[in-house]
Amino acid sequence: MPLVEFTALLALATAMSFTPGPNTTLSTAIAANQGLRAALRFVCAVPVGWALLLLLCASGVGAIVVAVPALRIAIKAIGIGYLLWLAWKLSHSARLSQADSARLNVGFWQGVALQFVNIKAWLLALTIVAGWVAGHSDSLQRLAVVLPVMLFFAFSSNLTYAATGA
């Protein structure tokens, strides 16, 4: 992968990973309520789920999601519903640390599954596959470069938000 493309990937990864979204918001809320150690389960789940989503998109499933309007609408609806629920729960707390701890007890596999209804995760995965992986003769090599970079950013951004919340 040429240096200019890799630099663009790093810029996109930084912008998308470190701007607030469902993962970072939940990482912050869990850590604020239960501490950094409890949030690590979710922080580690995000890159695992995101890697699975990226691999699915790279294998062509992303194209199916884009091509089938009902599936795209279902993912959007679930994602929007989840974001609205999370926003409502957080808005009814005087402080982030007063959010309902029982509702923020997110397990590892729930964190992995969240990536499949996370609109921001889908957008990023589809963008990366379309821009950096698909249509290139060295697509597997590119995927081998992109995947660890994105795993690093998924982990480090959520860890940063969790540490801030703690």
mmCIF file with all atom_site columns, C-alpha atoms in Angstrom:
data_model
loop_
_atom_site.group_PDB
_atom_site.id
_atom_site.type_symbol
_atom_site.label_atom_id
_atom_site.label_alt_id
_atom_site.label_comp_id
_atom_site.label_asym_id
_atom_site.label_entity_id
_atom_site.label_seq_id
_atom_site.pdbx_PDB_ins_code
_atom_site.Cartn_x
_atom_site.Cartn_y
_atom_site.Cartn_z
_atom_site.occupancy
_atom_site.B_iso_or_equiv
_atom_site.pdbx_formal_charge
_atom_site.auth_seq_id
_atom_site.auth_comp_id
_atom_site.auth_asym_id
_atom_site.auth_atom_id
_atom_site.pdbx_PDB_model_num
ATOM 1   C CA . MET A 1 1   ? 0.000   0.000   0.000  1.00 0.00 ? 1   MET A CA 1
ATOM 2   C CA . PRO A 1 2   ? 1.482   3.357   -1.009 1.00 0.00 ? 2   PRO A CA 1
ATOM 3   C CA . LEU A 1 3   ? 2.403   5.736   1.812  1.00 0.00 ? 3   LEU A CA 1
ATOM 4   C CA . VAL A 1 4   ? -0.132  8.345   0.710  1.00 0.00 ? 4   VAL A CA 1
ATOM 5   C CA . GLU A 1 5   ? -2.958  5.763   0.971  1.00 0.00 ? 5   GLU A CA 1
ATOM 6   C CA . PHE A 1 6   ? -1.710  4.559   4.346  1.00 0.00 ? 6   PHE A CA 1
ATOM 7   C CA . THR A 1 7   ? -1.588  8.147   5.604  1.00 0.00 ? 7   THR A CA 1
ATOM 8   C CA . ALA A 1 8   ? -5.162  8.693   4.431  1.00 0.00 ? 8   ALA A CA 1
ATOM 9   C CA . LEU A 1 9   ? -6.188  5.485   6.227  1.00 0.00 ? 9   LEU A CA 1
ATOM 10  C CA . LEU A 1 10  ? -4.587  6.739   9.451  1.00 0.00 ? 10  LEU A CA 1
ATOM 11  C CA . ALA A 1 11  ? -6.377  10.080  9.133  1.00 0.00 ? 11  ALA A CA 1
ATOM 12  C CA . LEU A 1 12  ? -9.736  8.364   8.576  1.00 0.00 ? 12  LEU A CA 1
ATOM 13  C CA . ALA A 1 13  ? -9.113  5.904   11.401 1.00 0.00 ? 13  ALA A CA 1
ATOM 14  C CA . THR A 1 14  ? -8.254  8.721   13.792 1.00 0.00 ? 14  THR A CA 1
ATOM 15  C CA . ALA A 1 15  ? -11.267 10.833  12.856 1.00 0.00 ? 15  ALA A CA 1
ATOM 16  C CA . MET A 1 16  ? -13.760 7.973   12.939 1.00 0.00 ? 16  MET A CA 1
ATOM 17  C CA . SER A 1 17  ? -12.383 6.189   15.993 1.00 0.00 ? 17  SER A CA 1
ATOM 18  C CA . PHE A 1 18  ? -11.878 9.131   18.316 1.00 0.00 ? 18  PHE A CA 1
ATOM 19  C CA . THR A 1 19  ? -15.075 11.051  17.573 1.00 0.00 ? 19  THR A CA 1
ATOM 20  C CA . PRO A 1 20  ? -17.958 10.170  19.896 1.00 0.00 ? 20  PRO A CA 1
ATOM 21  C CA . GLY A 1 21  ? -20.199 7.310   18.866 1.00 0.00 ? 21  GLY A CA 1
ATOM 22  C CA . PRO A 1 22  ? -22.057 4.405   20.440 1.00 0.00 ? 22  PRO A CA 1
ATOM 23  C CA . ASN A 1 23  ? -18.885 2.524   21.400 1.00 0.00 ? 23  ASN A CA 1
ATOM 24  C CA . THR A 1 24  ? -17.033 5.425   22.955 1.00 0.00 ? 24  THR A CA 1
ATOM 25  C CA . THR A 1 25  ? -20.149 6.659   24.748 1.00 0.00 ? 25  THR A CA 1
ATOM 26  C CA . LEU A 1 26  ? -20.785 3.243   26.230 1.00 0.00 ? 26  LEU A CA 1
ATOM 27  C CA . SER A 1 27  ? -17.104 2.801   27.157 1.00 0.00 ? 27  SER A CA 1
ATOM 28  C CA . THR A 1 28  ? -17.239 6.100   29.033 1.00 0.00 ? 28  THR A CA 1
ATOM 29  C CA . ALA A 1 29  ? -20.524 5.318   30.771 1.00 0.00 ? 29  ALA A CA 1
ATOM 30  C CA . ILE A 1 30  ? -19.477 1.835   31.890 1.00 0.00 ? 30  ILE A CA 1
ATOM 31  C CA . ALA A 1 31  ? -16.181 3.128   33.276 1.00 0.00 ? 31  ALA A CA 1
ATOM 32  C CA . ALA A 1 32  ? -17.899 6.064   35.012 1.00 0.00 ? 32  ALA A CA 1
ATOM 33  C CA . ASN A 1 33  ? -20.315 3.693   36.731 1.00 0.00 ? 33  ASN A CA 1
ATOM 34  C CA . GLN A 1 34  ? -18.280 0.575   37.343 1.00 0.00 ? 34  GLN A CA 1
ATOM 35  C CA . GLY A 1 35  ? -14.640 1.568   36.924 1.00 0.00 ? 35  GLY A CA 1
ATOM 36  C CA . LEU A 1 36  ? -12.033 1.040   34.260 1.00 0.00 ? 36  LEU A CA 1
ATOM 37  C CA . ARG A 1 37  ? -11.565 -2.644  35.002 1.00 0.00 ? 37  ARG A CA 1
ATOM 38  C CA . ALA A 1 38  ? -15.249 -3.396  34.392 1.00 0.00 ? 38  ALA A CA 1
ATOM 39  C CA . ALA A 1 39  ? -15.184 -1.379  31.163 1.00 0.00 ? 39  ALA A CA 1
ATOM 40  C CA . LEU A 1 40  ? -12.275 -3.395  29.764 1.00 0.00 ? 40  LEU A CA 1
ATOM 41  C CA . ARG A 1 41  ? -14.606 -6.256  28.837 1.00 0.00 ? 41  ARG A CA 1
ATOM 42  C CA . PHE A 1 42  ? -16.482 -3.924  26.495 1.00 0.00 ? 42  PHE A CA 1
ATOM 43  C CA . VAL A 1 43  ? -13.325 -2.116  25.355 1.00 0.00 ? 43  VAL A CA 1
ATOM 44  C CA . CYS A 1 44  ? -11.899 -5.485  24.225 1.00 0.00 ? 44  CYS A CA 1
ATOM 45  C CA . ALA A 1 45  ? -15.189 -6.559  22.627 1.00 0.00 ? 45  ALA A CA 1
ATOM 46  C CA . VAL A 1 46  ? -15.336 -3.569  20.284 1.00 0.00 ? 46  VAL A CA 1
ATOM 47  C CA . PRO A 1 47  ? -12.257 -4.477  18.194 1.00 0.00 ? 47  PRO A CA 1
ATOM 48  C CA . VAL A 1 48  ? -13.336 -8.130  18.016 1.00 0.00 ? 48  VAL A CA 1
ATOM 49  C CA . GLY A 1 49  ? -16.815 -7.231  16.746 1.00 0.00 ? 49  GLY A CA 1
ATOM 50  C CA . TRP A 1 50  ? -15.424 -4.574  14.456 1.00 0.00 ? 50  TRP A CA 1
ATOM 51  C CA . ALA A 1 51  ? -12.899 -6.991  12.967 1.00 0.00 ? 51  ALA A CA 1
ATOM 52  C CA . LEU A 1 52  ? -15.683 -9.481  12.247 1.00 0.00 ? 52  LEU A CA 1
ATOM 53  C CA . LEU A 1 53  ? -17.732 -6.716  10.631 1.00 0.00 ? 53  LEU A CA 1
ATOM 54  C CA . LEU A 1 54  ? -14.784 -5.595  8.503  1.00 0.00 ? 54  LEU A CA 1
ATOM 55  C CA . LEU A 1 55  ? -14.063 -9.168  7.415  1.00 0.00 ? 55  LEU A CA 1
ATOM 56  C CA . LEU A 1 56  ? -17.728 -9.686  6.503  1.00 0.00 ? 56  LEU A CA 1
ATOM 57  C CA . CYS A 1 57  ? -17.724 -6.497  4.452  1.00 0.00 ? 57  CYS A CA 1
ATOM 58  C CA . ALA A 1 58  ? -14.473 -7.512  2.747  1.00 0.00 ? 58  ALA A CA 1
ATOM 59  C CA . SER A 1 59  ? -15.951 -10.914 1.914  1.00 0.00 ? 59  SER A CA 1
ATOM 60  C CA . GLY A 1 60  ? -18.876 -9.303  0.096  1.00 0.00 ? 60  GLY A CA 1
ATOM 61  C CA . VAL A 1 61  ? -21.557 -9.242  2.780  1.00 0.00 ? 61  VAL A CA 1
ATOM 62  C CA . GLY A 1 62  ? -21.260 -5.458  2.883  1.00 0.00 ? 62  GLY A CA 1
ATOM 63  C CA . ALA A 1 63  ? -22.281 -5.326  -0.760 1.00 0.00 ? 63  ALA A CA 1
ATOM 64  C CA . ILE A 1 64  ? -25.367 -7.385  0.073  1.00 0.00 ? 64  ILE A CA 1
ATOM 65  C CA . VAL A 1 65  ? -26.299 -4.970  2.866  1.00 0.00 ? 65  VAL A CA 1
ATOM 66  C CA . VAL A 1 66  ? -25.949 -2.057  0.470  1.00 0.00 ? 66  VAL A CA 1
ATOM 67  C CA . ALA A 1 67  ? -27.920 -3.878  -2.253 1.00 0.00 ? 67  ALA A CA 1
ATOM 68  C CA . VAL A 1 68  ? -30.840 -5.093  -0.084 1.00 0.00 ? 68  VAL A CA 1
ATOM 69  C CA . PRO A 1 69  ? -32.825 -2.068  1.084  1.00 0.00 ? 69  PRO A CA 1
ATOM 70  C CA . ALA A 1 70  ? -34.801 -3.987  3.732  1.00 0.00 ? 70  ALA A CA 1
ATOM 71  C CA . LEU A 1 71  ? -31.619 -5.231  5.393  1.00 0.00 ? 71  LEU A CA 1
ATOM 72  C CA . ARG A 1 72  ? -30.052 -1.771  5.255  1.00 0.00 ? 72  ARG A CA 1
ATOM 73  C CA . ILE A 1 73  ? -33.196 -0.247  6.781  1.00 0.00 ? 73  ILE A CA 1
ATOM 74  C CA . ALA A 1 74  ? -33.285 -2.883  9.534  1.00 0.00 ? 74  ALA A CA 1
ATOM 75  C CA . ILE A 1 75  ? -29.670 -2.208  10.504 1.00 0.00 ? 75  ILE A CA 1
ATOM 76  C CA . LYS A 1 76  ? -30.324 1.540   10.504 1.00 0.00 ? 76  LYS A CA 1
ATOM 77  C CA . ALA A 1 77  ? -33.514 1.166   12.546 1.00 0.00 ? 77  ALA A CA 1
ATOM 78  C CA . ILE A 1 78  ? -31.891 -1.017  15.179 1.00 0.00 ? 78  ILE A CA 1
ATOM 79  C CA . GLY A 1 79  ? -28.863 1.248   15.321 1.00 0.00 ? 79  GLY A CA 1
ATOM 80  C CA . ILE A 1 80  ? -30.951 4.408   15.602 1.00 0.00 ? 80  ILE A CA 1
ATOM 81  C CA . GLY A 1 81  ? -33.132 2.795   18.248 1.00 0.00 ? 81  GLY A CA 1
ATOM 82  C CA . TYR A 1 82  ? -30.105 1.800   20.282 1.00 0.00 ? 82  TYR A CA 1
ATOM 83  C CA . LEU A 1 83  ? -28.568 5.278   20.015 1.00 0.00 ? 83  LEU A CA 1
ATOM 84  C CA . LEU A 1 84  ? -31.841 6.902   21.074 1.00 0.00 ? 84  LEU A CA 1
ATOM 85  C CA . TRP A 1 85  ? -32.174 4.526   24.040 1.00 0.00 ? 85  TRP A CA 1
ATOM 86  C CA . LEU A 1 86  ? -28.590 5.219   25.106 1.00 0.00 ? 86  LEU A CA 1
ATOM 87  C CA . ALA A 1 87  ? -29.071 8.984   24.715 1.00 0.00 ? 87  ALA A CA 1
ATOM 88  C CA . TRP A 1 88  ? -32.302 8.848   26.725 1.00 0.00 ? 88  TRP A CA 1
ATOM 89  C CA . LYS A 1 89  ? -30.665 6.865   29.543 1.00 0.00 ? 89  LYS A CA 1
ATOM 90  C CA . LEU A 1 90  ? -27.736 9.258   29.691 1.00 0.00 ? 90  LEU A CA 1
ATOM 91  C CA . SER A 1 91  ? -29.882 12.399  29.439 1.00 0.00 ? 91  SER A CA 1
ATOM 92  C CA . HIS A 1 92  ? -31.938 11.348  32.445 1.00 0.00 ? 92  HIS A CA 1
ATOM 93  C CA . SER A 1 93  ? -28.852 11.204  34.636 1.00 0.00 ? 93  SER A CA 1
ATOM 94  C CA . ALA A 1 94  ? -27.744 14.313  36.463 1.00 0.00 ? 94  ALA A CA 1
ATOM 95  C CA . ARG A 1 95  ? -24.204 13.213  35.693 1.00 0.00 ? 95  ARG A CA 1
ATOM 96  C CA . LEU A 1 96  ? -22.819 10.495  33.462 1.00 0.00 ? 96  LEU A CA 1
ATOM 97  C CA . SER A 1 97  ? -21.709 8.616   36.549 1.00 0.00 ? 97  SER A CA 1
ATOM 98  C CA . GLN A 1 98  ? -25.341 8.394   37.722 1.00 0.00 ? 98  GLN A CA 1
ATOM 99  C CA . ALA A 1 99  ? -26.521 6.376   34.731 1.00 0.00 ? 99  ALA A CA 1
ATOM 100 C CA . ASP A 1 100 ? -28.262 3.144   35.624 1.00 0.00 ? 100 ASP A CA 1
ATOM 101 C CA . SER A 1 101 ? -25.404 0.742   36.317 1.00 0.00 ? 101 SER A CA 1
ATOM 102 C CA . ALA A 1 102 ? -27.557 -2.329  35.851 1.00 0.00 ? 102 ALA A CA 1
ATOM 103 C CA . ARG A 1 103 ? -28.435 -1.266  32.315 1.00 0.00 ? 103 ARG A CA 1
ATOM 104 C CA . LEU A 1 104 ? -24.789 -0.579  31.503 1.00 0.00 ? 104 LEU A CA 1
ATOM 105 C CA . ASN A 1 105 ? -23.660 -4.082  32.395 1.00 0.00 ? 105 ASN A CA 1
ATOM 106 C CA . VAL A 1 106 ? -22.665 -5.026  28.856 1.00 0.00 ? 106 VAL A CA 1
ATOM 107 C CA . GLY A 1 107 ? -21.041 -8.411  28.384 1.00 0.00 ? 107 GLY A CA 1
ATOM 108 C CA . PHE A 1 108 ? -18.248 -9.210  25.957 1.00 0.00 ? 108 PHE A CA 1
ATOM 109 C CA . TRP A 1 109 ? -20.512 -10.873 23.385 1.00 0.00 ? 109 TRP A CA 1
ATOM 110 C CA . GLN A 1 110 ? -23.058 -8.070  23.662 1.00 0.00 ? 110 GLN A CA 1
ATOM 111 C CA . GLY A 1 111 ? -20.239 -5.655  22.867 1.00 0.00 ? 111 GLY A CA 1
ATOM 112 C CA . VAL A 1 112 ? -19.264 -7.754  19.864 1.00 0.00 ? 112 VAL A CA 1
ATOM 113 C CA . ALA A 1 113 ? -22.884 -7.909  18.665 1.00 0.00 ? 113 ALA A CA 1
ATOM 114 C CA . LEU A 1 114 ? -23.315 -4.159  19.089 1.00 0.00 ? 114 LEU A CA 1
ATOM 115 C CA . GLN A 1 115 ? -20.951 -3.606  16.162 1.00 0.00 ? 115 GLN A CA 1
ATOM 116 C CA . PHE A 1 116 ? -23.440 -5.225  13.788 1.00 0.00 ? 116 PHE A CA 1
ATOM 117 C CA . VAL A 1 117 ? -26.117 -2.623  14.571 1.00 0.00 ? 117 VAL A CA 1
ATOM 118 C CA . ASN A 1 118 ? -23.711 0.301   14.930 1.00 0.00 ? 118 ASN A CA 1
ATOM 119 C CA . ILE A 1 119 ? -24.299 2.618   11.984 1.00 0.00 ? 119 ILE A CA 1
ATOM 120 C CA . LYS A 1 120 ? -20.932 4.295   12.434 1.00 0.00 ? 120 LYS A CA 1
ATOM 121 C CA . ALA A 1 121 ? -19.138 0.919   12.405 1.00 0.00 ? 121 ALA A CA 1
ATOM 122 C CA . TRP A 1 122 ? -20.914 -0.119  9.195  1.00 0.00 ? 122 TRP A CA 1
ATOM 123 C CA . LEU A 1 123 ? -20.097 3.193   7.549  1.00 0.00 ? 123 LEU A CA 1
ATOM 124 C CA . LEU A 1 124 ? -16.442 2.885   8.458  1.00 0.00 ? 124 LEU A CA 1
ATOM 125 C CA . ALA A 1 125 ? -16.159 -0.777  7.454  1.00 0.00 ? 125 ALA A CA 1
ATOM 126 C CA . LEU A 1 126 ? -17.838 -0.205  4.093  1.00 0.00 ? 126 LEU A CA 1
ATOM 127 C CA . THR A 1 127 ? -15.735 2.896   3.433  1.00 0.00 ? 127 THR A CA 1
ATOM 128 C CA . ILE A 1 128 ? -12.493 1.096   4.220  1.00 0.00 ? 128 ILE A CA 1
ATOM 129 C CA . VAL A 1 129 ? -13.358 -1.927  2.104  1.00 0.00 ? 129 VAL A CA 1
ATOM 130 C CA . ALA A 1 130 ? -14.430 0.269   -0.817 1.00 0.00 ? 130 ALA A CA 1
ATOM 131 C CA . GLY A 1 131 ? -11.483 2.642   -0.575 1.00 0.00 ? 131 GLY A CA 1
ATOM 132 C CA . TRP A 1 132 ? -8.569  0.509   0.533  1.00 0.00 ? 132 TRP A CA 1
ATOM 133 C CA . VAL A 1 133 ? -9.326  -3.174  -0.092 1.00 0.00 ? 133 VAL A CA 1
ATOM 134 C CA . ALA A 1 134 ? -11.843 -4.038  -2.830 1.00 0.00 ? 134 ALA A CA 1
ATOM 135 C CA . GLY A 1 135 ? -10.852 -3.839  -6.466 1.00 0.00 ? 135 GLY A CA 1
ATOM 136 C CA . HIS A 1 136 ? -7.116  -4.015  -5.876 1.00 0.00 ? 136 HIS A CA 1
ATOM 137 C CA . SER A 1 137 ? -5.014  -6.908  -7.126 1.00 0.00 ? 137 SER A CA 1
ATOM 138 C CA . ASP A 1 138 ? -3.366  -7.128  -3.694 1.00 0.00 ? 138 ASP A CA 1
ATOM 139 C CA . SER A 1 139 ? -6.624  -6.954  -1.717 1.00 0.00 ? 139 SER A CA 1
ATOM 140 C CA . LEU A 1 140 ? -5.658  -9.663  0.792  1.00 0.00 ? 140 LEU A CA 1
ATOM 141 C CA . GLN A 1 141 ? -2.364  -7.923  1.514  1.00 0.00 ? 141 GLN A CA 1
ATOM 142 C CA . ARG A 1 142 ? -4.200  -4.636  1.930  1.00 0.00 ? 142 ARG A CA 1
ATOM 143 C CA . LEU A 1 143 ? -6.686  -6.281  4.292  1.00 0.00 ? 143 LEU A CA 1
ATOM 144 C CA . ALA A 1 144 ? -3.722  -7.650  6.275  1.00 0.00 ? 144 ALA A CA 1
ATOM 145 C CA . VAL A 1 145 ? -2.481  -4.056  6.694  1.00 0.00 ? 145 VAL A CA 1
ATOM 146 C CA . VAL A 1 146 ? -5.860  -2.418  7.307  1.00 0.00 ? 146 VAL A CA 1
ATOM 147 C CA . LEU A 1 147 ? -7.183  -4.903  9.872  1.00 0.00 ? 147 LEU A CA 1
ATOM 148 C CA . PRO A 1 148 ? -4.500  -4.497  12.572 1.00 0.00 ? 148 PRO A CA 1
ATOM 149 C CA . VAL A 1 149 ? -4.466  -0.730  12.112 1.00 0.00 ? 149 VAL A CA 1
ATOM 150 C CA . MET A 1 150 ? -8.216  -0.539  12.651 1.00 0.00 ? 150 MET A CA 1
ATOM 151 C CA . LEU A 1 151 ? -8.091  -2.963  15.590 1.00 0.00 ? 151 LEU A CA 1
ATOM 152 C CA . PHE A 1 152 ? -5.497  -0.720  17.233 1.00 0.00 ? 152 PHE A CA 1
ATOM 153 C CA . PHE A 1 153 ? -7.672  2.351   16.719 1.00 0.00 ? 153 PHE A CA 1
ATOM 154 C CA . ALA A 1 154 ? -10.852 0.604   17.923 1.00 0.00 ? 154 ALA A CA 1
ATOM 155 C CA . PHE A 1 155 ? -9.111  -0.535  21.088 1.00 0.00 ? 155 PHE A CA 1
ATOM 156 C CA . SER A 1 156 ? -7.167  2.646   21.819 1.00 0.00 ? 156 SER A CA 1
ATOM 157 C CA . SER A 1 157 ? -10.105 5.016   21.262 1.00 0.00 ? 157 SER A CA 1
ATOM 158 C CA . ASN A 1 158 ? -12.420 3.031   23.529 1.00 0.00 ? 158 ASN A CA 1
ATOM 159 C CA . LEU A 1 159 ? -9.720  2.640   26.149 1.00 0.00 ? 159 LEU A CA 1
ATOM 160 C CA . THR A 1 160 ? -9.111  6.399   26.069 1.00 0.00 ? 160 THR A CA 1
ATOM 161 C CA . TYR A 1 161 ? -12.823 7.137   26.532 1.00 0.00 ? 161 TYR A CA 1
ATOM 162 C CA . ALA A 1 162 ? -13.117 4.523   29.280 1.00 0.00 ? 162 ALA A CA 1
ATOM 163 C CA . ALA A 1 163 ? -10.105 5.976   31.101 1.00 0.00 ? 163 ALA A CA 1
ATOM 164 C CA . THR A 1 164 ? -11.706 9.408   30.840 1.00 0.00 ? 164 THR A CA 1
ATOM 165 C CA . GLY A 1 165 ? -14.965 8.056   32.234 1.00 0.00 ? 165 GLY A CA 1
ATOM 166 C CA . ALA A 1 166 ? -13.212 6.337   35.106 1.00 0.00 ? 166 ALA A CA 1
#
